[in-house]
Short mmCIF file of N, CA and C in Angstrom, two decimals:
data_model
loop_
_atom_site.label_atom_id
_atom_site.label_comp_id
_atom_site.label_asym_id
_atom_site.label_seq_id
_atom_site.Cartn_x
_atom_site.Cartn_y
_atom_site.Cartn_z
N ASP P 342 69.56 -4.07 20.30
CA ASP P 342 70.58 -5.08 20.35
C ASP P 342 70.59 -5.81 21.69
N ARG P 343 70.01 -5.21 22.73
CA ARG P 343 70.03 -5.83 24.04
C ARG P 343 69.10 -7.03 24.11
N ASP P 344 68.18 -7.11 23.20
CA ASP P 344 67.19 -8.17 23.29
C ASP P 344 66.72 -8.52 21.89
N ARG P 345 66.48 -9.78 21.63
CA ARG P 345 65.98 -10.24 20.34
C ARG P 345 64.82 -11.17 20.65
N ARG P 346 63.70 -10.92 20.00
CA ARG P 346 62.52 -11.74 20.21
C ARG P 346 62.23 -12.52 18.95
N CYS P 347 61.80 -13.74 19.10
CA CYS P 347 61.50 -14.61 17.96
C CYS P 347 60.19 -15.33 18.27
N PHE P 348 59.30 -15.37 17.31
CA PHE P 348 58.02 -16.03 17.51
C PHE P 348 57.83 -17.08 16.42
N ASP P 349 57.41 -18.26 16.82
CA ASP P 349 57.02 -19.31 15.87
C ASP P 349 55.51 -19.46 15.97
N LEU P 350 54.86 -19.53 14.84
CA LEU P 350 53.43 -19.82 14.81
C LEU P 350 53.24 -21.09 14.01
N ALA P 351 52.52 -22.01 14.58
CA ALA P 351 52.28 -23.26 13.87
C ALA P 351 50.89 -23.17 13.25
N PHE P 352 50.79 -23.55 12.01
CA PHE P 352 49.52 -23.50 11.30
C PHE P 352 49.24 -24.86 10.69
N ALA P 353 48.07 -25.36 10.93
CA ALA P 353 47.65 -26.59 10.28
C ALA P 353 46.93 -26.18 9.01
N LYS P 354 47.35 -26.69 7.88
CA LYS P 354 46.76 -26.34 6.60
C LYS P 354 46.04 -27.56 6.04
N GLN P 355 44.86 -27.33 5.53
CA GLN P 355 44.07 -28.39 4.94
C GLN P 355 44.54 -28.60 3.50
N ILE P 356 44.82 -29.83 3.15
CA ILE P 356 45.35 -30.12 1.84
C ILE P 356 44.40 -31.07 1.12
N GLY P 357 43.97 -30.66 -0.06
CA GLY P 357 43.16 -31.52 -0.92
C GLY P 357 41.83 -31.90 -0.30
N ALA P 358 41.12 -32.78 -0.99
CA ALA P 358 39.79 -33.18 -0.56
C ALA P 358 39.85 -34.23 0.54
N GLY P 359 41.00 -34.87 0.73
CA GLY P 359 41.11 -35.91 1.74
C GLY P 359 41.25 -35.36 3.14
N ARG P 360 41.19 -34.06 3.29
CA ARG P 360 41.27 -33.37 4.58
C ARG P 360 42.53 -33.75 5.36
N GLN P 361 43.61 -34.02 4.64
CA GLN P 361 44.88 -34.25 5.30
C GLN P 361 45.44 -32.88 5.70
N THR P 362 46.21 -32.89 6.71
CA THR P 362 46.77 -31.61 7.17
C THR P 362 48.28 -31.73 7.35
N ILE P 363 48.92 -30.60 7.25
CA ILE P 363 50.32 -30.48 7.60
C ILE P 363 50.44 -29.29 8.54
N THR P 364 51.53 -29.23 9.24
CA THR P 364 51.80 -28.09 10.12
C THR P 364 52.91 -27.26 9.49
N VAL P 365 52.66 -25.97 9.37
CA VAL P 365 53.64 -25.04 8.82
C VAL P 365 53.93 -24.00 9.90
N LYS P 366 55.21 -23.74 10.13
CA LYS P 366 55.59 -22.74 11.13
C LYS P 366 56.06 -21.48 10.45
N GLY P 367 55.63 -20.36 10.99
CA GLY P 367 56.09 -19.06 10.51
C GLY P 367 57.10 -18.50 11.48
N LEU P 368 58.06 -17.79 10.97
CA LEU P 368 59.12 -17.24 11.79
C LEU P 368 59.21 -15.74 11.56
N ALA P 369 59.39 -15.00 12.64
CA ALA P 369 59.61 -13.56 12.55
C ALA P 369 60.62 -13.16 13.62
N GLU P 370 61.59 -12.39 13.24
CA GLU P 370 62.58 -11.88 14.18
C GLU P 370 62.73 -10.38 13.98
N LYS P 371 63.03 -9.72 15.06
CA LYS P 371 63.20 -8.28 14.98
C LYS P 371 64.12 -7.85 16.13
N PRO P 372 65.24 -7.24 15.81
CA PRO P 372 66.08 -6.74 16.90
C PRO P 372 65.37 -5.57 17.59
N ILE P 373 65.40 -5.58 18.89
CA ILE P 373 64.78 -4.49 19.64
C ILE P 373 65.77 -3.99 20.68
N LYS P 374 65.61 -2.74 21.04
CA LYS P 374 66.47 -2.13 22.04
C LYS P 374 65.63 -1.72 23.23
N ALA P 375 66.23 -1.86 24.38
CA ALA P 375 65.60 -1.36 25.59
C ALA P 375 65.48 0.16 25.47
N ASP P 376 64.41 0.70 26.03
CA ASP P 376 64.25 2.15 25.99
C ASP P 376 64.09 2.75 27.39
N ALA P 377 64.30 1.92 28.41
CA ALA P 377 64.25 2.40 29.79
C ALA P 377 65.07 1.44 30.65
N ALA P 378 65.38 1.89 31.86
CA ALA P 378 66.15 1.04 32.77
C ALA P 378 65.73 1.33 34.20
N GLU P 379 65.86 0.31 35.04
CA GLU P 379 65.70 0.43 36.49
C GLU P 379 66.99 -0.05 37.12
N TRP P 380 67.48 0.73 38.07
CA TRP P 380 68.75 0.41 38.72
C TRP P 380 68.55 0.48 40.22
N SER P 381 68.83 -0.61 40.91
CA SER P 381 68.70 -0.66 42.36
C SER P 381 70.03 -0.32 43.02
N VAL P 382 69.98 0.66 43.91
CA VAL P 382 71.14 1.06 44.71
C VAL P 382 70.69 1.18 46.15
N GLY P 383 71.62 1.18 47.06
CA GLY P 383 71.23 1.30 48.46
C GLY P 383 72.43 1.51 49.36
N LEU P 384 72.11 1.56 50.63
CA LEU P 384 73.12 1.72 51.67
C LEU P 384 72.99 0.57 52.66
N ARG P 385 74.13 0.09 53.15
CA ARG P 385 74.19 -0.97 54.15
C ARG P 385 75.25 -0.57 55.17
N VAL P 386 74.85 -0.41 56.42
CA VAL P 386 75.80 -0.04 57.47
C VAL P 386 75.54 -0.89 58.70
N THR P 387 76.52 -0.93 59.61
CA THR P 387 76.39 -1.68 60.86
C THR P 387 76.78 -0.75 62.00
N GLY P 388 76.05 -0.87 63.11
CA GLY P 388 76.35 -0.09 64.30
C GLY P 388 76.17 -0.93 65.54
N PRO P 389 76.78 -0.50 66.66
CA PRO P 389 76.70 -1.29 67.90
C PRO P 389 75.30 -1.34 68.52
N SER P 390 74.48 -0.32 68.25
CA SER P 390 73.11 -0.31 68.78
C SER P 390 72.15 0.03 67.65
N PHE P 391 70.89 -0.18 67.92
CA PHE P 391 69.84 0.16 66.95
C PHE P 391 69.97 1.63 66.56
N ALA P 392 70.04 2.50 67.57
CA ALA P 392 70.11 3.94 67.33
C ALA P 392 71.38 4.32 66.55
N ASP P 393 72.51 3.71 66.89
CA ASP P 393 73.76 4.02 66.19
C ASP P 393 73.69 3.59 64.73
N ALA P 394 73.14 2.41 64.46
CA ALA P 394 73.04 1.92 63.09
C ALA P 394 72.14 2.85 62.27
N LEU P 395 71.00 3.24 62.83
CA LEU P 395 70.07 4.13 62.12
C LEU P 395 70.71 5.50 61.87
N ALA P 396 71.42 6.03 62.88
CA ALA P 396 72.08 7.33 62.72
C ALA P 396 73.17 7.25 61.65
N LYS P 397 73.90 6.16 61.63
CA LYS P 397 74.96 5.96 60.63
C LYS P 397 74.36 5.89 59.22
N LEU P 398 73.22 5.21 59.09
CA LEU P 398 72.53 5.12 57.80
C LEU P 398 72.10 6.52 57.33
N ARG P 399 71.49 7.27 58.22
CA ARG P 399 71.01 8.62 57.86
C ARG P 399 72.17 9.57 57.56
N LYS P 400 73.31 9.37 58.18
CA LYS P 400 74.47 10.20 57.90
C LYS P 400 75.07 9.83 56.54
N ALA P 401 74.97 8.57 56.13
CA ALA P 401 75.53 8.12 54.85
C ALA P 401 74.65 8.50 53.67
N ARG P 402 73.39 8.71 53.90
CA ARG P 402 72.45 8.95 52.80
C ARG P 402 72.79 10.17 51.95
N PRO P 403 73.19 11.30 52.52
CA PRO P 403 73.53 12.46 51.67
C PRO P 403 74.66 12.18 50.68
N VAL P 404 75.57 11.30 51.03
CA VAL P 404 76.66 10.96 50.10
C VAL P 404 76.08 10.27 48.86
N LEU P 405 75.14 9.35 49.07
CA LEU P 405 74.50 8.67 47.95
C LEU P 405 73.64 9.65 47.14
N ASP P 406 72.90 10.52 47.84
CA ASP P 406 72.08 11.51 47.15
C ASP P 406 72.93 12.43 46.28
N THR P 407 74.08 12.86 46.81
CA THR P 407 74.99 13.73 46.06
C THR P 407 75.53 13.00 44.83
N PHE P 408 75.87 11.73 45.01
CA PHE P 408 76.37 10.95 43.87
C PHE P 408 75.30 10.86 42.79
N LEU P 409 74.08 10.50 43.16
CA LEU P 409 73.01 10.35 42.16
C LEU P 409 72.70 11.68 41.48
N SER P 410 72.67 12.75 42.24
CA SER P 410 72.43 14.08 41.66
C SER P 410 73.56 14.44 40.69
N GLY P 411 74.79 14.14 41.08
CA GLY P 411 75.94 14.40 40.22
C GLY P 411 75.93 13.58 38.94
N GLN P 412 75.24 12.46 38.96
CA GLN P 412 75.10 11.63 37.77
C GLN P 412 73.95 12.11 36.87
N GLY P 413 73.23 13.14 37.34
CA GLY P 413 72.17 13.73 36.51
C GLY P 413 70.77 13.21 36.80
N PHE P 414 70.57 12.53 37.92
CA PHE P 414 69.24 12.02 38.27
C PHE P 414 68.56 12.99 39.23
N ASP P 415 67.36 13.42 38.88
CA ASP P 415 66.61 14.28 39.80
C ASP P 415 65.79 13.40 40.74
N LYS P 416 65.21 14.02 41.75
CA LYS P 416 64.45 13.28 42.77
C LYS P 416 63.28 12.50 42.18
N ALA P 417 62.71 13.00 41.09
CA ALA P 417 61.57 12.31 40.47
C ALA P 417 61.96 10.96 39.87
N ALA P 418 63.24 10.77 39.56
CA ALA P 418 63.70 9.51 38.98
C ALA P 418 64.01 8.46 40.04
N ILE P 419 63.95 8.85 41.31
CA ILE P 419 64.38 7.97 42.40
C ILE P 419 63.19 7.62 43.29
N THR P 420 63.00 6.33 43.51
CA THR P 420 61.99 5.85 44.44
C THR P 420 62.71 5.31 45.67
N GLU P 421 62.36 5.85 46.83
CA GLU P 421 63.01 5.45 48.08
C GLU P 421 62.28 4.30 48.73
N GLY P 422 63.03 3.33 49.21
CA GLY P 422 62.47 2.28 50.04
C GLY P 422 62.53 2.72 51.50
N ASN P 423 61.92 1.96 52.36
CA ASN P 423 61.93 2.27 53.79
C ASN P 423 63.30 1.99 54.40
N GLU P 424 63.61 2.73 55.45
CA GLU P 424 64.79 2.41 56.25
C GLU P 424 64.47 1.13 57.02
N ASN P 425 65.49 0.29 57.20
CA ASN P 425 65.29 -0.99 57.85
C ASN P 425 66.45 -1.27 58.79
N VAL P 426 66.16 -1.66 60.02
CA VAL P 426 67.20 -2.00 60.98
C VAL P 426 66.91 -3.41 61.51
N THR P 427 67.93 -4.27 61.46
CA THR P 427 67.79 -5.66 61.91
C THR P 427 69.00 -6.05 62.74
N PRO P 428 68.86 -7.04 63.60
CA PRO P 428 70.02 -7.52 64.36
C PRO P 428 71.10 -8.06 63.43
N ASN P 429 72.35 -7.78 63.76
CA ASN P 429 73.49 -8.30 63.01
C ASN P 429 73.92 -9.61 63.69
N MET P 430 73.61 -10.71 63.04
CA MET P 430 73.91 -12.02 63.61
C MET P 430 75.19 -12.56 62.99
N VAL P 431 76.08 -13.06 63.83
CA VAL P 431 77.33 -13.65 63.37
C VAL P 431 77.48 -15.04 63.99
N ASP P 432 78.15 -15.91 63.26
CA ASP P 432 78.43 -17.26 63.77
C ASP P 432 79.77 -17.24 64.49
N GLU P 433 79.77 -17.75 65.73
CA GLU P 433 80.99 -17.83 66.52
C GLU P 433 81.28 -19.29 66.82
N PRO P 434 82.56 -19.61 66.88
CA PRO P 434 82.90 -20.99 67.22
C PRO P 434 82.49 -21.31 68.66
N GLY P 435 82.01 -22.51 68.82
CA GLY P 435 81.61 -22.99 70.14
C GLY P 435 82.47 -24.17 70.54
N PRO P 436 82.12 -24.82 71.63
CA PRO P 436 82.91 -25.98 72.08
C PRO P 436 82.75 -27.16 71.11
N ASN P 437 83.77 -27.96 71.05
CA ASN P 437 83.77 -29.20 70.26
C ASN P 437 83.48 -28.97 68.77
N GLY P 438 83.96 -27.86 68.21
CA GLY P 438 83.79 -27.60 66.78
C GLY P 438 82.42 -27.13 66.35
N THR P 439 81.56 -26.79 67.28
CA THR P 439 80.23 -26.30 66.93
C THR P 439 80.28 -24.79 66.72
N THR P 440 79.23 -24.26 66.15
CA THR P 440 79.11 -22.81 66.03
C THR P 440 77.77 -22.39 66.60
N ARG P 441 77.72 -21.16 67.00
CA ARG P 441 76.46 -20.61 67.48
C ARG P 441 76.30 -19.21 66.93
N SER P 442 75.06 -18.83 66.73
CA SER P 442 74.74 -17.53 66.17
C SER P 442 74.49 -16.55 67.31
N VAL P 443 75.24 -15.43 67.30
CA VAL P 443 75.09 -14.43 68.34
C VAL P 443 74.91 -13.05 67.70
N GLN P 444 74.23 -12.18 68.40
CA GLN P 444 74.01 -10.84 67.89
C GLN P 444 75.19 -9.95 68.24
N ARG P 445 75.68 -9.26 67.20
CA ARG P 445 76.75 -8.28 67.37
C ARG P 445 76.31 -7.00 66.69
N GLY P 446 75.56 -6.18 67.38
CA GLY P 446 75.11 -4.91 66.85
C GLY P 446 73.90 -5.06 65.93
N PHE P 447 73.75 -4.03 65.08
CA PHE P 447 72.59 -3.97 64.19
C PHE P 447 73.02 -3.56 62.79
N ASN P 448 72.29 -4.06 61.81
CA ASN P 448 72.46 -3.66 60.41
C ASN P 448 71.35 -2.69 60.05
N ALA P 449 71.70 -1.63 59.36
CA ALA P 449 70.70 -0.69 58.86
C ALA P 449 70.85 -0.61 57.34
N ALA P 450 69.73 -0.53 56.66
CA ALA P 450 69.77 -0.52 55.20
C ALA P 450 68.63 0.32 54.64
N GLN P 451 68.84 0.81 53.45
CA GLN P 451 67.79 1.48 52.69
C GLN P 451 68.09 1.28 51.21
N ASP P 452 67.07 0.88 50.46
CA ASP P 452 67.21 0.67 49.02
C ASP P 452 66.50 1.78 48.26
N LEU P 453 67.04 2.10 47.10
CA LEU P 453 66.44 3.07 46.20
C LEU P 453 66.40 2.45 44.81
N VAL P 454 65.43 2.85 44.01
CA VAL P 454 65.36 2.42 42.62
C VAL P 454 65.40 3.67 41.75
N VAL P 455 66.34 3.69 40.82
CA VAL P 455 66.49 4.79 39.89
C VAL P 455 65.90 4.34 38.56
N ARG P 456 64.96 5.12 38.02
CA ARG P 456 64.34 4.82 36.72
C ARG P 456 64.67 5.93 35.75
N SER P 457 65.06 5.52 34.53
CA SER P 457 65.41 6.53 33.53
C SER P 457 65.31 5.94 32.14
N SER P 458 65.05 6.82 31.19
CA SER P 458 65.10 6.41 29.78
C SER P 458 66.46 6.75 29.18
N ASP P 459 67.34 7.34 29.96
CA ASP P 459 68.70 7.65 29.52
C ASP P 459 69.60 6.48 29.90
N LEU P 460 69.70 5.52 29.00
CA LEU P 460 70.43 4.28 29.28
C LEU P 460 71.93 4.53 29.46
N THR P 461 72.46 5.50 28.75
CA THR P 461 73.88 5.83 28.89
C THR P 461 74.17 6.37 30.28
N ARG P 462 73.28 7.19 30.79
CA ARG P 462 73.45 7.77 32.13
C ARG P 462 73.38 6.67 33.19
N ILE P 463 72.44 5.73 33.04
CA ILE P 463 72.32 4.62 33.99
C ILE P 463 73.61 3.79 33.98
N ALA P 464 74.11 3.47 32.79
CA ALA P 464 75.33 2.66 32.67
C ALA P 464 76.52 3.38 33.30
N ALA P 465 76.63 4.68 33.08
CA ALA P 465 77.74 5.45 33.65
C ALA P 465 77.64 5.49 35.18
N ALA P 466 76.45 5.66 35.71
CA ALA P 466 76.27 5.69 37.17
C ALA P 466 76.60 4.33 37.77
N ASN P 467 76.20 3.26 37.11
CA ASN P 467 76.49 1.92 37.59
C ASN P 467 78.00 1.70 37.66
N LYS P 468 78.71 2.23 36.70
CA LYS P 468 80.17 2.12 36.70
C LYS P 468 80.77 3.03 37.77
N GLY P 469 80.24 4.23 37.89
CA GLY P 469 80.79 5.22 38.81
C GLY P 469 80.58 4.92 40.27
N ILE P 470 79.57 4.13 40.60
CA ILE P 470 79.30 3.87 42.02
C ILE P 470 80.39 3.03 42.66
N LEU P 471 81.19 2.37 41.84
CA LEU P 471 82.31 1.60 42.39
C LEU P 471 83.29 2.50 43.14
N GLN P 472 83.40 3.76 42.71
CA GLN P 472 84.27 4.71 43.40
C GLN P 472 83.79 4.93 44.83
N LEU P 473 82.47 5.06 45.01
CA LEU P 473 81.93 5.23 46.36
C LEU P 473 82.25 4.01 47.22
N GLU P 474 82.09 2.83 46.63
CA GLU P 474 82.43 1.60 47.36
C GLU P 474 83.91 1.61 47.73
N GLY P 475 84.75 1.99 46.78
CA GLY P 475 86.18 2.02 47.01
C GLY P 475 86.59 3.00 48.10
N GLU P 476 85.80 4.05 48.29
CA GLU P 476 86.07 5.04 49.34
C GLU P 476 85.54 4.60 50.70
N GLY P 477 84.95 3.41 50.76
CA GLY P 477 84.49 2.87 52.04
C GLY P 477 83.06 3.20 52.41
N HIS P 478 82.32 3.78 51.50
CA HIS P 478 80.91 4.05 51.78
C HIS P 478 80.13 2.75 51.66
N GLY P 479 79.16 2.57 52.51
CA GLY P 479 78.39 1.32 52.54
C GLY P 479 77.32 1.25 51.47
N VAL P 480 77.70 1.43 50.23
CA VAL P 480 76.72 1.38 49.15
C VAL P 480 76.60 -0.04 48.61
N SER P 481 75.42 -0.34 48.14
CA SER P 481 75.18 -1.62 47.45
C SER P 481 74.48 -1.28 46.15
N HIS P 482 74.61 -2.15 45.18
CA HIS P 482 73.95 -1.91 43.90
C HIS P 482 73.87 -3.21 43.13
N SER P 483 72.98 -3.24 42.19
CA SER P 483 72.87 -4.38 41.28
C SER P 483 73.00 -3.86 39.86
N ASP P 484 73.18 -4.77 38.93
CA ASP P 484 73.23 -4.37 37.53
C ASP P 484 71.87 -3.81 37.11
N PRO P 485 71.86 -2.83 36.23
CA PRO P 485 70.58 -2.27 35.78
C PRO P 485 69.72 -3.31 35.07
N LEU P 486 68.42 -3.16 35.21
CA LEU P 486 67.47 -3.97 34.47
C LEU P 486 67.00 -3.13 33.29
N TYR P 487 67.22 -3.63 32.09
CA TYR P 487 66.83 -2.89 30.89
C TYR P 487 65.45 -3.35 30.46
N ILE P 488 64.61 -2.37 30.10
CA ILE P 488 63.19 -2.61 29.85
C ILE P 488 62.81 -2.14 28.46
N VAL P 489 61.95 -2.91 27.81
CA VAL P 489 61.35 -2.51 26.54
C VAL P 489 59.91 -2.12 26.88
N THR P 490 59.62 -0.83 26.86
CA THR P 490 58.31 -0.37 27.32
C THR P 490 57.19 -0.66 26.33
N ASN P 491 57.53 -0.85 25.06
CA ASN P 491 56.50 -1.11 24.05
C ASN P 491 56.53 -2.58 23.61
N LEU P 492 56.84 -3.48 24.52
CA LEU P 492 57.00 -4.89 24.17
C LEU P 492 55.73 -5.50 23.59
N GLU P 493 54.57 -5.11 24.08
CA GLU P 493 53.31 -5.66 23.54
C GLU P 493 53.14 -5.29 22.07
N ASP P 494 53.50 -4.06 21.70
CA ASP P 494 53.44 -3.65 20.29
C ASP P 494 54.39 -4.47 19.44
N VAL P 495 55.59 -4.70 19.98
CA VAL P 495 56.59 -5.50 19.26
C VAL P 495 56.07 -6.92 19.07
N LYS P 496 55.49 -7.50 20.12
CA LYS P 496 54.94 -8.86 20.03
C LYS P 496 53.87 -8.94 18.95
N MET P 497 52.98 -7.96 18.93
CA MET P 497 51.90 -7.99 17.94
C MET P 497 52.45 -7.90 16.52
N SER P 498 53.45 -7.06 16.29
CA SER P 498 54.02 -6.96 14.95
C SER P 498 54.73 -8.26 14.57
N LEU P 499 55.36 -8.91 15.53
CA LEU P 499 56.03 -10.18 15.24
C LEU P 499 55.02 -11.30 14.96
N ILE P 500 53.92 -11.30 15.68
CA ILE P 500 52.88 -12.31 15.42
C ILE P 500 52.33 -12.13 14.01
N GLY P 501 52.08 -10.88 13.62
CA GLY P 501 51.58 -10.61 12.27
C GLY P 501 52.59 -11.05 11.21
N ALA P 502 53.86 -10.75 11.43
CA ALA P 502 54.89 -11.13 10.46
C ALA P 502 55.06 -12.64 10.41
N ALA P 503 54.97 -13.31 11.55
CA ALA P 503 55.08 -14.78 11.57
C ALA P 503 53.90 -15.43 10.87
N THR P 504 52.72 -14.84 11.01
CA THR P 504 51.53 -15.36 10.32
C THR P 504 51.71 -15.26 8.81
N GLN P 505 52.18 -14.11 8.34
CA GLN P 505 52.42 -13.94 6.90
C GLN P 505 53.49 -14.91 6.41
N ASN P 506 54.53 -15.10 7.20
CA ASN P 506 55.60 -16.01 6.82
C ASN P 506 55.09 -17.45 6.74
N ALA P 507 54.24 -17.85 7.68
CA ALA P 507 53.68 -19.20 7.64
C ALA P 507 52.80 -19.38 6.42
N GLN P 508 52.03 -18.36 6.08
CA GLN P 508 51.17 -18.43 4.89
C GLN P 508 52.02 -18.61 3.63
N LYS P 509 53.09 -17.83 3.51
CA LYS P 509 53.98 -17.96 2.35
C LYS P 509 54.61 -19.35 2.28
N ARG P 510 55.03 -19.87 3.42
CA ARG P 510 55.63 -21.20 3.45
C ARG P 510 54.62 -22.27 3.02
N ALA P 511 53.41 -22.14 3.53
CA ALA P 511 52.36 -23.11 3.17
C ALA P 511 52.06 -23.04 1.68
N GLU P 512 51.97 -21.83 1.14
CA GLU P 512 51.68 -21.68 -0.30
C GLU P 512 52.81 -22.25 -1.15
N GLU P 513 54.05 -22.05 -0.73
CA GLU P 513 55.18 -22.61 -1.47
C GLU P 513 55.16 -24.14 -1.41
N PHE P 514 54.86 -24.66 -0.24
CA PHE P 514 54.76 -26.11 -0.08
C PHE P 514 53.66 -26.67 -0.97
N ALA P 515 52.51 -26.00 -0.97
CA ALA P 515 51.37 -26.47 -1.76
C ALA P 515 51.67 -26.37 -3.25
N LYS P 516 52.32 -25.30 -3.68
CA LYS P 516 52.66 -25.13 -5.10
C LYS P 516 53.58 -26.25 -5.57
N ASN P 517 54.57 -26.55 -4.79
CA ASN P 517 55.51 -27.61 -5.16
C ASN P 517 54.88 -28.99 -5.07
N GLY P 518 53.88 -29.14 -4.24
CA GLY P 518 53.21 -30.43 -4.10
C GLY P 518 51.95 -30.53 -4.93
N ASN P 519 51.67 -29.48 -5.72
CA ASN P 519 50.47 -29.45 -6.57
C ASN P 519 49.20 -29.72 -5.76
N ILE P 520 49.08 -29.02 -4.64
CA ILE P 520 47.90 -29.14 -3.77
C ILE P 520 47.42 -27.75 -3.40
N ARG P 521 46.30 -27.68 -2.70
CA ARG P 521 45.68 -26.41 -2.34
C ARG P 521 45.81 -26.17 -0.84
N VAL P 522 46.09 -24.91 -0.47
CA VAL P 522 46.14 -24.54 0.93
C VAL P 522 44.74 -24.17 1.39
N GLY P 523 44.29 -24.78 2.45
CA GLY P 523 42.98 -24.49 3.01
C GLY P 523 43.07 -23.44 4.09
N ALA P 524 42.04 -23.37 4.88
CA ALA P 524 41.96 -22.36 5.95
C ALA P 524 42.88 -22.76 7.11
N MET P 525 43.36 -21.75 7.81
CA MET P 525 44.17 -21.99 8.99
C MET P 525 43.30 -22.65 10.05
N ARG P 526 43.76 -23.71 10.65
CA ARG P 526 42.94 -24.43 11.63
C ARG P 526 43.31 -24.11 13.06
N SER P 527 44.57 -23.75 13.29
CA SER P 527 44.97 -23.39 14.66
C SER P 527 46.25 -22.57 14.60
N ALA P 528 46.49 -21.86 15.67
CA ALA P 528 47.72 -21.08 15.81
C ALA P 528 48.15 -21.19 17.27
N SER P 529 49.44 -21.31 17.47
CA SER P 529 49.96 -21.36 18.85
C SER P 529 51.32 -20.74 18.93
#
């Protein structure tokens, strides 16, 4: 239900001896469900110095690890990104209504990606992480990305079904027009 794919195939059919052609489109639809998800979560903290920001990030990490473990994700489901520390730049008012960018401490961050085929667990964790944010922890997150791992198989079955549908449409058109359907000339 999370995703619906539709394929149109256009077929040029040869009609009669005059080599006239028409284009017939085949349609195939199939509801598909995601069977895996990727969810990006992370930590964002600020400190007065590079060392303070990095220490604050490393101190906050166990809280996120405990949350993810409590949601039922083992370490194998989590891919860690690198720790990153950058200057924290802020805009300050200057003379005559101007602003200038000045450094005020450092930002430290680390992103993680959680992968799972348990979509209910991912959805629950995405909802539950708001509690950590509400408690003042520097967590960040995005909505989960839902994935169909067998999408190529689904596409192939839809192409086959659309081809059959186009053939039936062409035959019906030819029957009603008292003409003959020739060979398929192109597909797109």
